[in-house]
XYZ file of C-alpha atoms in Angstrom:
648
model
C 109.138 96.526 130.843
C 112.424 93.368 131.672
C 111.970 91.203 128.878
C 112.225 87.933 131.156
C 109.899 86.194 133.652
C 109.296 88.367 135.990
C 107.921 86.436 138.938
C 104.669 88.718 139.209
C 102.067 87.765 139.874
C 98.682 88.199 137.951
C 95.408 89.610 139.633
C 92.682 86.698 139.143
C 90.688 88.765 136.299
C 93.710 88.479 134.862
C 94.390 85.032 135.388
C 90.430 83.942 134.710
C 90.874 85.550 130.827
C 93.997 83.782 130.202
C 92.454 80.678 131.588
C 89.220 80.682 129.777
C 91.314 80.583 126.436
C 94.226 77.748 127.800
C 92.854 75.837 130.550
C 93.806 75.955 133.799
C 97.183 75.566 134.574
C 98.531 72.473 135.767
C 101.869 73.076 137.350
C 104.318 75.773 138.513
C 106.037 75.211 135.633
C 102.844 76.785 133.575
C 102.177 79.354 135.911
C 100.454 77.842 138.288
C 100.842 76.829 142.156
C 103.808 75.618 143.023
C 104.385 72.245 144.786
C 107.691 70.251 145.836
C 107.745 67.514 142.735
C 107.533 70.554 140.059
C 111.292 71.031 141.289
C 112.240 66.792 140.346
C 110.911 67.784 136.546
C 109.154 69.705 133.778
C 107.050 68.138 131.641
C 104.356 69.880 128.906
C 106.747 72.426 127.158
C 106.387 70.533 123.696
C 102.957 70.920 124.417
C 102.535 74.292 125.134
C 105.150 75.371 122.724
C 102.497 73.778 120.021
C 100.240 75.569 121.512
C 101.946 79.299 120.714
C 98.634 80.569 118.124
C 96.698 80.773 121.187
C 98.890 84.400 122.584
C 97.264 86.845 120.265
C 93.720 85.757 121.370
C 95.589 84.927 125.320
C 96.335 88.749 125.110
C 93.279 89.826 123.405
C 91.641 88.328 126.729
C 93.309 89.904 129.196
C 92.443 93.210 127.178
C 88.914 92.995 127.430
C 88.662 91.921 130.203
C 90.933 94.723 132.271
C 91.554 97.179 129.794
C 95.157 96.216 129.925
C 98.181 93.805 130.012
C 100.030 94.351 132.307
C 103.783 92.974 132.826
C 102.152 90.152 135.778
C 99.112 89.494 133.065
C 101.944 88.751 130.050
C 104.437 86.933 132.415
C 101.392 84.465 133.155
C 100.278 84.230 129.006
C 104.774 82.874 128.484
C 104.954 81.000 131.278
C 101.610 79.438 129.768
C 102.776 79.410 126.567
C 106.421 78.717 126.640
C 106.733 81.681 124.898
C 109.808 84.281 125.681
C 108.527 87.026 126.983
C 110.097 89.010 124.610
C 108.841 87.473 121.823
C 105.584 87.965 123.022
C 105.854 91.546 124.074
C 107.298 92.351 120.267
C 103.371 90.878 119.274
C 101.758 92.441 121.992
C 102.904 96.146 121.051
C 102.975 95.480 117.088
C 98.762 95.338 117.401
C 97.004 99.288 118.081
C 94.337 97.852 119.681
C 96.268 96.437 122.966
C 97.804 98.684 125.752
C 100.919 97.671 127.443
C 100.927 100.984 130.101
C 97.515 100.807 132.611
C 94.466 103.633 130.750
C 90.957 103.831 131.972
C 88.429 100.160 130.318
C 86.956 102.570 128.279
C 88.391 103.686 125.069
C 86.899 105.644 122.729
C 88.418 105.562 118.232
C 87.859 108.552 116.687
C 88.419 107.959 113.004
C 90.633 110.743 111.447
C 90.971 108.264 107.914
C 89.959 109.930 104.346
C 85.865 108.826 104.423
C 85.738 110.576 108.072
C 88.109 113.084 106.877
C 86.335 114.402 104.250
C 83.412 114.254 106.097
C 84.608 116.724 108.964
C 86.689 114.710 111.138
C 89.331 117.331 111.088
C 86.946 119.916 113.279
C 85.415 116.961 115.198
C 89.241 116.642 116.097
C 89.772 119.797 116.751
C 86.895 120.052 119.377
C 87.666 117.127 120.704
C 91.120 118.523 121.899
C 89.501 121.622 122.806
C 86.452 120.331 124.982
C 87.758 116.508 126.400
C 91.999 117.146 126.026
C 94.494 115.432 123.582
C 94.279 111.930 122.153
C 94.631 109.680 125.315
C 94.032 112.120 128.126
C 92.044 110.627 131.059
C 92.468 113.532 133.657
C 88.556 115.715 134.431
C 85.761 114.416 134.386
C 86.311 112.044 131.558
C 88.301 110.311 133.653
C 86.688 106.988 133.080
C 87.015 106.954 129.191
C 90.762 107.902 127.279
C 90.267 108.718 123.003
C 92.519 107.938 120.499
C 92.682 109.084 116.991
C 92.408 106.112 114.468
C 92.935 104.996 111.351
C 89.821 103.974 109.137
C 87.276 102.002 111.490
C 85.501 100.669 108.140
C 81.660 103.129 108.871
C 83.022 104.794 105.770
C 79.181 104.860 104.365
C 78.612 107.108 107.832
C 81.131 108.764 108.027
C 82.307 110.930 110.262
C 82.580 107.726 112.499
C 83.418 106.513 116.288
C 83.750 102.924 117.988
C 83.647 102.702 121.559
C 84.821 99.881 122.957
C 84.920 98.862 126.667
C 86.201 96.444 128.830
C 84.934 94.129 131.371
C 82.366 91.272 131.475
C 81.774 90.419 128.831
C 83.347 93.460 126.850
C 80.913 96.000 125.470
C 80.773 98.271 122.415
C 79.306 101.531 120.957
C 78.924 103.167 118.015
C 78.841 107.059 116.693
C 77.853 107.382 113.110
C 77.410 109.908 112.078
C 79.376 111.749 114.797
C 78.791 115.227 116.614
C 82.011 115.989 118.932
C 78.583 115.922 121.219
C 78.379 112.417 119.999
C 82.081 111.400 121.138
C 81.551 113.350 124.395
C 78.663 111.090 125.696
C 80.777 108.362 124.897
C 83.299 109.516 126.383
C 81.143 109.251 129.998
C 82.449 107.219 132.886
C 80.565 103.936 132.760
C 78.346 103.172 135.448
C 79.239 99.495 138.260
C 77.283 97.047 136.201
C 77.400 93.981 139.376
C 75.252 92.033 136.760
C 77.246 88.704 136.330
C 78.071 87.184 132.859
C 75.875 84.505 131.450
C 79.071 82.085 131.279
C 78.279 81.296 127.880
C 79.923 83.837 125.664
C 83.500 83.421 125.751
C 85.932 86.135 126.913
C 87.029 86.940 123.383
C 83.184 87.275 122.845
C 82.196 91.156 122.402
C 78.144 91.705 123.685
C 75.595 92.969 120.849
C 73.996 95.480 123.367
C 75.848 98.800 123.356
C 76.847 101.167 125.740
C 74.698 104.228 127.250
C 75.467 107.143 125.215
C 76.169 105.304 121.444
C 73.776 105.735 118.878
C 72.035 102.788 118.025
C 72.945 100.213 115.303
C 70.746 99.980 111.671
C 70.234 97.333 110.723
C 72.944 95.999 107.635
C 70.242 97.180 105.247
C 71.595 100.556 105.960
C 74.236 100.566 104.132
C 73.379 99.044 100.783
C 71.166 101.810 98.879
C 69.541 98.689 97.165
C 68.387 96.205 99.280
C 65.203 94.421 98.142
C 66.304 94.302 94.698
C 65.796 91.197 92.988
C 67.994 91.361 90.807
C 71.327 91.556 93.652
C 72.782 88.617 93.702
C 76.268 89.530 96.505
C 73.456 91.507 98.507
C 70.312 90.114 97.775
C 69.563 88.615 101.465
C 70.459 91.875 103.347
C 67.322 93.766 104.846
C 66.015 90.110 103.755
C 66.496 87.794 105.602
C 66.867 87.495 110.060
C 71.125 87.440 110.438
C 71.254 85.631 113.505
C 68.454 82.754 112.155
C 69.310 79.561 110.335
C 66.238 79.039 109.412
C 65.591 81.821 107.710
C 68.958 81.479 106.282
C 67.963 78.641 104.714
C 64.245 79.412 104.197
C 65.692 82.374 101.048
C 68.534 79.741 99.450
C 71.035 79.104 102.394
C 73.016 75.672 101.981
C 71.493 75.225 98.315
C 75.096 75.565 97.348
C 76.944 73.483 99.433
C 74.375 70.088 98.942
C 74.917 70.813 94.939
C 78.937 70.906 95.531
C 78.544 68.225 97.917
C 76.948 66.272 94.513
C 79.472 67.845 92.370
C 82.427 66.939 94.416
C 85.558 68.193 94.807
C 86.638 68.070 91.888
C 83.223 69.346 90.212
C 82.912 72.351 92.725
C 87.326 73.366 91.042
C 86.247 73.230 87.928
C 83.055 74.914 87.774
C 85.012 77.937 89.744
C 87.471 77.514 86.827
C 84.674 78.298 84.227
C 83.175 81.628 86.617
C 86.673 83.008 85.155
C 86.081 84.703 88.880
C 88.938 86.477 90.134
C 89.964 87.271 93.967
C 87.918 90.722 95.189
C 90.541 91.795 97.972
C 92.766 93.316 95.131
C 95.455 91.542 93.514
C 93.032 89.342 90.546
C 94.056 86.455 90.913
C 92.477 83.425 89.632
C 90.576 81.771 92.806
C 89.895 78.427 91.003
C 93.562 78.547 90.211
C 94.835 78.938 93.737
C 92.270 76.072 94.522
C 93.309 73.605 92.577
C 97.151 74.314 93.006
C 96.393 73.363 96.774
C 93.993 70.849 96.701
C 97.079 69.046 94.318
C 99.195 69.773 97.041
C 100.822 66.169 98.641
C 101.930 67.496 102.541
C 98.628 67.357 105.167
C 96.736 68.536 106.014
C 95.830 71.516 104.433
C 93.977 75.026 105.414
C 91.463 77.534 104.681
C 92.079 81.130 105.520
C 89.302 83.465 105.140
C 90.282 86.675 105.556
C 88.367 89.196 106.783
C 90.895 91.430 108.358
C 89.654 94.326 105.810
C 91.811 97.790 106.341
C 91.990 99.359 103.384
C 90.694 103.027 104.058
C 87.421 103.416 102.790
C 86.428 99.563 102.616
C 83.282 98.405 104.001
C 82.239 95.850 101.597
C 83.156 92.253 103.931
C 82.144 94.491 107.097
C 78.318 94.476 105.414
C 78.336 90.847 104.054
C 79.396 89.145 107.736
C 76.760 91.553 109.190
C 74.266 91.288 106.842
C 74.400 87.884 105.424
C 76.982 86.471 108.108
C 75.287 82.759 107.326
C 76.765 83.414 103.177
C 80.444 83.683 104.669
C 80.145 79.835 106.515
C 78.675 77.987 103.733
C 81.534 79.696 101.191
C 83.976 78.828 103.536
C 82.955 75.756 103.771
C 82.564 74.602 100.155
C 85.798 76.800 99.446
C 87.250 74.149 102.622
C 85.882 70.761 100.454
C 86.588 71.702 97.320
C 90.649 72.439 98.497
C 90.835 69.708 100.854
C 90.230 71.595 104.168
C 89.516 69.844 107.779
C 90.314 73.526 109.724
C 89.590 76.750 108.735
C 90.575 80.206 110.197
C 88.325 82.714 109.632
C 90.735 86.475 110.743
C 88.722 89.067 111.503
C 89.182 92.916 111.995
C 89.076 93.619 115.785
C 86.804 96.931 114.710
C 84.280 94.779 113.700
C 82.495 94.051 117.259
C 79.275 93.700 115.553
C 80.836 90.920 112.858
C 82.502 89.242 115.366
C 79.225 88.263 117.033
C 77.320 87.695 113.932
C 80.022 85.177 112.941
C 80.200 83.221 115.997
C 76.070 82.701 115.915
C 76.209 81.350 113.023
C 78.913 79.156 113.275
C 77.583 77.887 116.315
C 73.811 77.799 115.192
C 75.772 75.882 111.742
C 77.888 73.273 113.866
C 74.048 72.090 115.924
C 72.297 71.449 112.383
C 75.034 68.816 111.087
C 76.389 72.133 108.532
C 79.812 72.181 109.916
C 81.521 69.409 112.477
C 82.788 65.629 111.835
C 80.970 64.149 108.631
C 78.312 67.926 107.147
C 75.243 66.246 106.531
C 76.369 62.724 106.129
C 79.234 63.087 103.662
C 81.679 62.239 104.827
C 83.296 65.707 104.178
C 84.635 67.069 107.911
C 84.968 70.400 108.694
C 85.476 73.510 111.219
C 85.887 76.360 111.819
C 87.681 79.170 114.332
C 87.372 83.081 114.823
C 91.054 84.773 114.888
C 90.264 88.886 116.122
C 93.034 91.002 114.347
C 93.909 93.560 116.530
C 94.162 96.516 115.057
C 97.575 96.459 112.222
C 96.723 97.056 108.783
C 99.685 94.693 107.160
C 97.646 91.757 108.370
C 95.586 91.916 105.222
C 98.317 90.818 103.178
C 97.728 87.257 102.973
C 101.389 85.862 104.521
C 101.468 88.354 107.729
C 97.666 86.759 108.655
C 99.636 83.842 108.667
C 101.879 85.043 111.121
C 99.723 86.462 113.427
C 97.292 83.691 113.221
C 100.421 81.786 114.486
C 100.838 84.060 117.350
C 103.765 85.958 115.961
C 104.121 89.738 114.228
C 102.187 90.148 111.486
C 105.372 90.628 109.339
C 104.710 89.488 105.218
C 107.098 86.324 104.086
C 109.312 86.993 101.278
C 107.180 84.157 98.269
C 108.195 81.712 97.351
C 107.038 79.253 98.842
C 102.930 80.459 97.911
C 100.872 79.715 100.289
C 99.052 77.100 97.744
C 103.096 75.257 99.548
C 103.735 76.060 102.622
C 101.585 78.620 104.229
C 99.365 78.920 107.143
C 102.088 76.236 109.789
C 104.018 75.977 107.098
C 101.479 73.808 105.333
C 99.341 73.485 101.737
C 96.781 76.653 102.685
C 93.688 78.898 100.476
C 93.375 82.297 100.966
C 90.602 84.149 100.062
C 88.168 87.759 101.180
C 85.306 87.795 102.355
C 83.606 88.605 99.148
C 85.527 86.016 96.775
C 84.030 83.643 98.641
C 80.588 85.045 98.620
C 80.781 84.266 95.119
C 80.572 81.120 95.135
C 77.586 80.568 96.416
C 75.671 81.496 92.783
C 78.670 79.459 90.934
C 77.363 76.653 93.070
C 74.249 77.859 91.778
C 74.248 78.534 88.180
C 77.044 76.532 87.319
C 80.161 78.698 86.273
C 79.030 79.070 82.479
C 76.495 81.026 83.309
C 78.359 83.179 85.855
C 80.849 83.486 83.291
C 77.968 85.746 81.258
C 77.806 88.666 84.206
C 80.039 91.272 83.371
C 82.947 91.052 80.635
C 85.281 88.436 79.079
C 87.870 89.439 81.545
C 86.053 90.698 84.079
C 82.842 88.153 85.690
C 80.377 88.377 87.428
C 79.500 91.105 89.966
C 81.076 93.203 92.077
C 80.717 95.393 95.747
C 81.645 98.753 95.198
C 82.014 100.831 98.766
C 80.646 104.477 97.876
C 82.184 106.703 100.353
C 82.163 110.487 100.631
C 80.982 113.802 99.430
C 78.181 111.574 97.600
C 74.299 111.731 98.683
C 73.516 107.928 99.460
C 77.275 106.363 100.121
C 76.999 102.491 101.319
C 77.501 99.155 98.729
C 76.422 98.843 95.707
C 75.939 95.802 93.607
C 76.574 96.096 89.978
C 78.135 93.695 86.467
C 81.730 94.606 85.956
C 81.348 96.319 82.754
C 79.450 99.256 83.941
C 81.196 102.617 83.935
C 81.974 104.603 86.896
C 79.387 107.785 86.082
C 76.596 104.627 86.561
C 77.356 103.884 90.129
C 77.670 108.069 90.562
C 74.688 108.370 89.766
C 73.322 105.703 91.520
C 74.788 106.878 94.761
C 73.277 110.588 94.270
C 76.343 112.343 93.452
C 77.569 115.170 95.218
C 75.878 118.043 96.160
C 73.713 120.443 94.509
C 75.199 123.374 93.372
C 78.974 121.660 93.899
C 81.293 119.509 91.780
C 83.303 116.295 91.392
C 86.921 117.784 92.035
C 88.469 114.259 92.074
C 87.735 109.597 92.762
C 90.063 107.591 94.508
C 89.282 104.129 93.329
C 91.093 101.505 95.230
C 91.781 103.064 98.531
C 94.624 104.336 99.975
C 96.946 101.939 97.428
C 94.936 103.063 94.462
C 95.109 106.084 92.500
C 92.649 109.120 91.829
C 90.737 110.255 88.612
C 89.765 113.437 87.510
C 85.947 114.683 87.779
C 85.612 114.781 83.761
C 87.165 110.443 84.170
C 83.717 108.849 84.541
C 83.473 107.049 81.544
C 86.933 104.552 83.168
C 84.430 101.300 82.399
C 84.310 99.450 86.187
C 86.154 96.505 85.291
C 90.329 95.557 85.919
C 91.220 95.960 82.082
C 88.928 98.964 81.948
C 90.629 100.147 85.526
C 94.229 99.006 84.390
C 94.131 101.257 81.019
C 92.538 104.539 82.469
C 96.340 104.311 83.957
C 93.210 103.407 88.043
C 92.938 100.105 89.826
C 89.316 98.420 91.460
C 91.901 97.099 94.370
C 88.938 96.169 96.648
C 86.616 98.157 95.337
C 87.245 101.701 97.119
C 85.421 104.375 95.519
C 85.846 107.843 97.484
C 84.091 110.498 95.780
C 85.817 114.582 96.913
C 84.125 117.320 96.064
C 85.623 121.121 95.355
C 85.134 121.710 99.325
C 87.734 119.421 99.778
C 91.871 120.077 100.640
C 93.141 117.841 98.531
C 96.726 118.083 100.127
C 95.725 117.269 103.542
C 94.042 114.268 102.323
C 97.369 112.607 100.647
C 98.974 113.624 104.302
C 96.639 111.906 105.728
C 97.450 109.144 103.620
C 101.147 109.174 103.548
C 100.493 109.387 107.630
C 99.220 106.028 107.341
C 100.858 104.593 105.470
C 103.994 105.811 107.643
C 101.083 104.251 110.538
C 101.020 100.983 109.026
C 104.017 100.250 107.936
C 105.447 97.350 109.671
C 108.827 98.092 109.572
C 110.434 94.982 108.493
C 111.870 96.127 105.349
C 113.832 99.043 104.578
C 112.150 100.753 101.637
C 109.170 100.832 103.565
C 110.374 101.685 107.472
C 111.311 104.554 105.787
C 110.228 105.507 102.484
C 107.276 106.113 104.091
C 108.582 108.569 107.062
C 110.185 110.469 104.358
C 106.657 110.239 102.313
C 105.020 111.814 104.584
C 107.504 114.360 105.969
C 107.264 115.443 102.268
C 103.872 116.329 101.934
C 103.632 117.947 105.285
C 106.118 120.322 103.860
C 104.446 120.726 100.427
C 101.192 121.740 102.079
C 102.275 123.883 104.577
C 103.538 125.579 101.178
C 107.305 126.071 103.224
C 109.473 124.159 100.453
C 111.023 123.798 97.632
C 108.023 122.637 95.161
C 110.628 121.014 92.757
C 112.720 119.690 94.850
C 110.567 118.231 97.058
C 108.695 116.146 94.255
C 111.861 115.662 93.208
C 112.211 114.110 96.254
C 108.745 112.119 96.710
C 109.266 110.366 93.123
C 112.839 108.811 94.134
C 111.269 107.800 97.136
C 108.288 106.099 95.580
C 110.405 104.518 92.937
C 112.527 102.786 95.938
C 109.373 101.845 97.483
C 107.730 101.045 94.446
C 110.801 98.279 93.240
C 112.479 96.996 96.498
C 110.103 96.352 99.188
C 108.714 92.883 100.932
C 105.104 93.488 100.030
C 102.154 95.444 98.542
C 101.826 97.685 101.420
C 105.668 99.710 100.839
C 104.487 99.041 96.911
C 101.849 101.128 96.438
C 101.820 103.399 99.225
C 103.152 105.800 96.631
C 100.490 105.657 93.906
C 97.403 107.672 94.896
C 99.630 110.657 95.950
C 101.687 110.343 92.514
C 98.478 110.590 90.824
C 97.178 112.731 92.942
C 100.374 115.119 91.800
C 100.427 114.133 87.644
C 96.608 113.801 87.530
C 94.895 115.902 89.546
C 97.739 118.552 89.678
C 98.189 119.029 93.080
C 100.684 121.187 94.043
C 101.555 122.351 90.844
C 102.850 125.338 90.068
C 101.005 128.482 89.839
C 99.941 129.434 86.361
C 101.252 133.194 87.173
C 104.156 131.936 88.955
C 107.041 132.918 86.280
C 109.855 131.954 88.741
C 112.790 129.592 88.006
C 111.242 127.453 91.294
C 108.170 127.328 89.734
C 108.891 126.051 86.479
């Protein structure tokens, strides 16, 4: 593509999609109809550049409407926002869910990541290739759709999984999970012509809740929570009990009582309770939440922003999806409390592009909260103003990093920033920003209701409160489980039913692809931050992936390496090059055609370089799981009967 303005004319669908986000063009300078007066002077450039953050929504709008982003559509977006075409091209090509090449309207994403791989995704992939042709192929009977291999879709409790997305007005989606090859083939059926007009009330970037023909019926959110209905639950107590689309039902079950209590306490009182609770971040870093809020609130610069990081892309993680689908009002209420405490009047909820159902539920929750004066101006007569805007990611794991989220929202490539300065000082749009993930924020609701000291008595001294764990792999009852910190890994696996009779646990991956493996005889590890560290592991985002003795661990390690290689943003050399070299060495080892000692030495050298010199956590943790598998599980260990020099 020629990276300059092309003067190409977008078609009516492309123009309509962009204008739905940006409003109609006012003159020939911003892509509108050219008039004689436009040649005499230019206006509006500064105002257009100030809307650079609408680049990602505009790209989504076109991709959702037509299935791809044509040169003419990209040119029109660039003119509307005064963004150089080369920069917009760099942003559009950064995200896996966008296409700058023409393709069918329907795309089926078939997960081949570690949770699905443990449940037979490789076999399904081979069947699909034989039945439908290679990934990306739109030949034969399936000319109306293509399929792609995908990283984790966040449907790990129903692995193996597939997600179908179809462009249109409005766009549609369907899920097949657990999926067989024939289920995915059904999703590939060319869509019938739909002449039903859009009702005009849903934004162009919103997915319709109705599934595609051929998709499986979406189960209730409670299906992902085996403990649903247990009165002892704290964070999951409403899942399966309330209607996730009804604000009245939410309030009847205690909803918005926490916000009212927060307004009584005042901002300083809210922060005091959060500090006394001992709550730390649930996204993996475990930074004290109260300290983060306090630091943001103290900043003299304004405005302050709040960001809810709902881009949970860690393979094996799906707890935030379950909360957003099953209890969306709790997320919005918790964001409102956090904004009140930190002095933010604007919040952004950055959600994975692969979560269309959660997106629909959250949009409904925001609209209903606004209608009841629970968002917007003068919330509940308190004088506090706050509103939430949803921003969709588009398939980039790196955007789960806190500063990469800021760049993505601002309309730039989702590359991490160097720190300091930290987000509490210079975050989104260069202003003080609080960023927390969904689970962290939802924990604020019980803190407001029971008080910080009472909350701190749940769990242990170093790890307070309840924790959500995403159990997947070869267990009988995969799903999201809530346990107080201090329970053991064995307790959790007993709740999930363990592995099938006659099988043994070969390994458990804690913390996801960026975590570490433990052996099947190490199940008495306490599920606390300090207990996991003492065992040489990490809780990370709460992933507990169980692998029995039928799973090929070498292939799982290759898949982890391929994931990091693919998801590296490429900004820094240690990660950009190291993830490639790591995958190459693992493929040679798994194929048995390499010198074991030489390749292991290469892996250790590359892993150390990534850990010590990468800019962000992706490169710093890309070697963790591989290292633990080699050292702890003995993967690629020399056979005991081999006495050659190579084995030694």
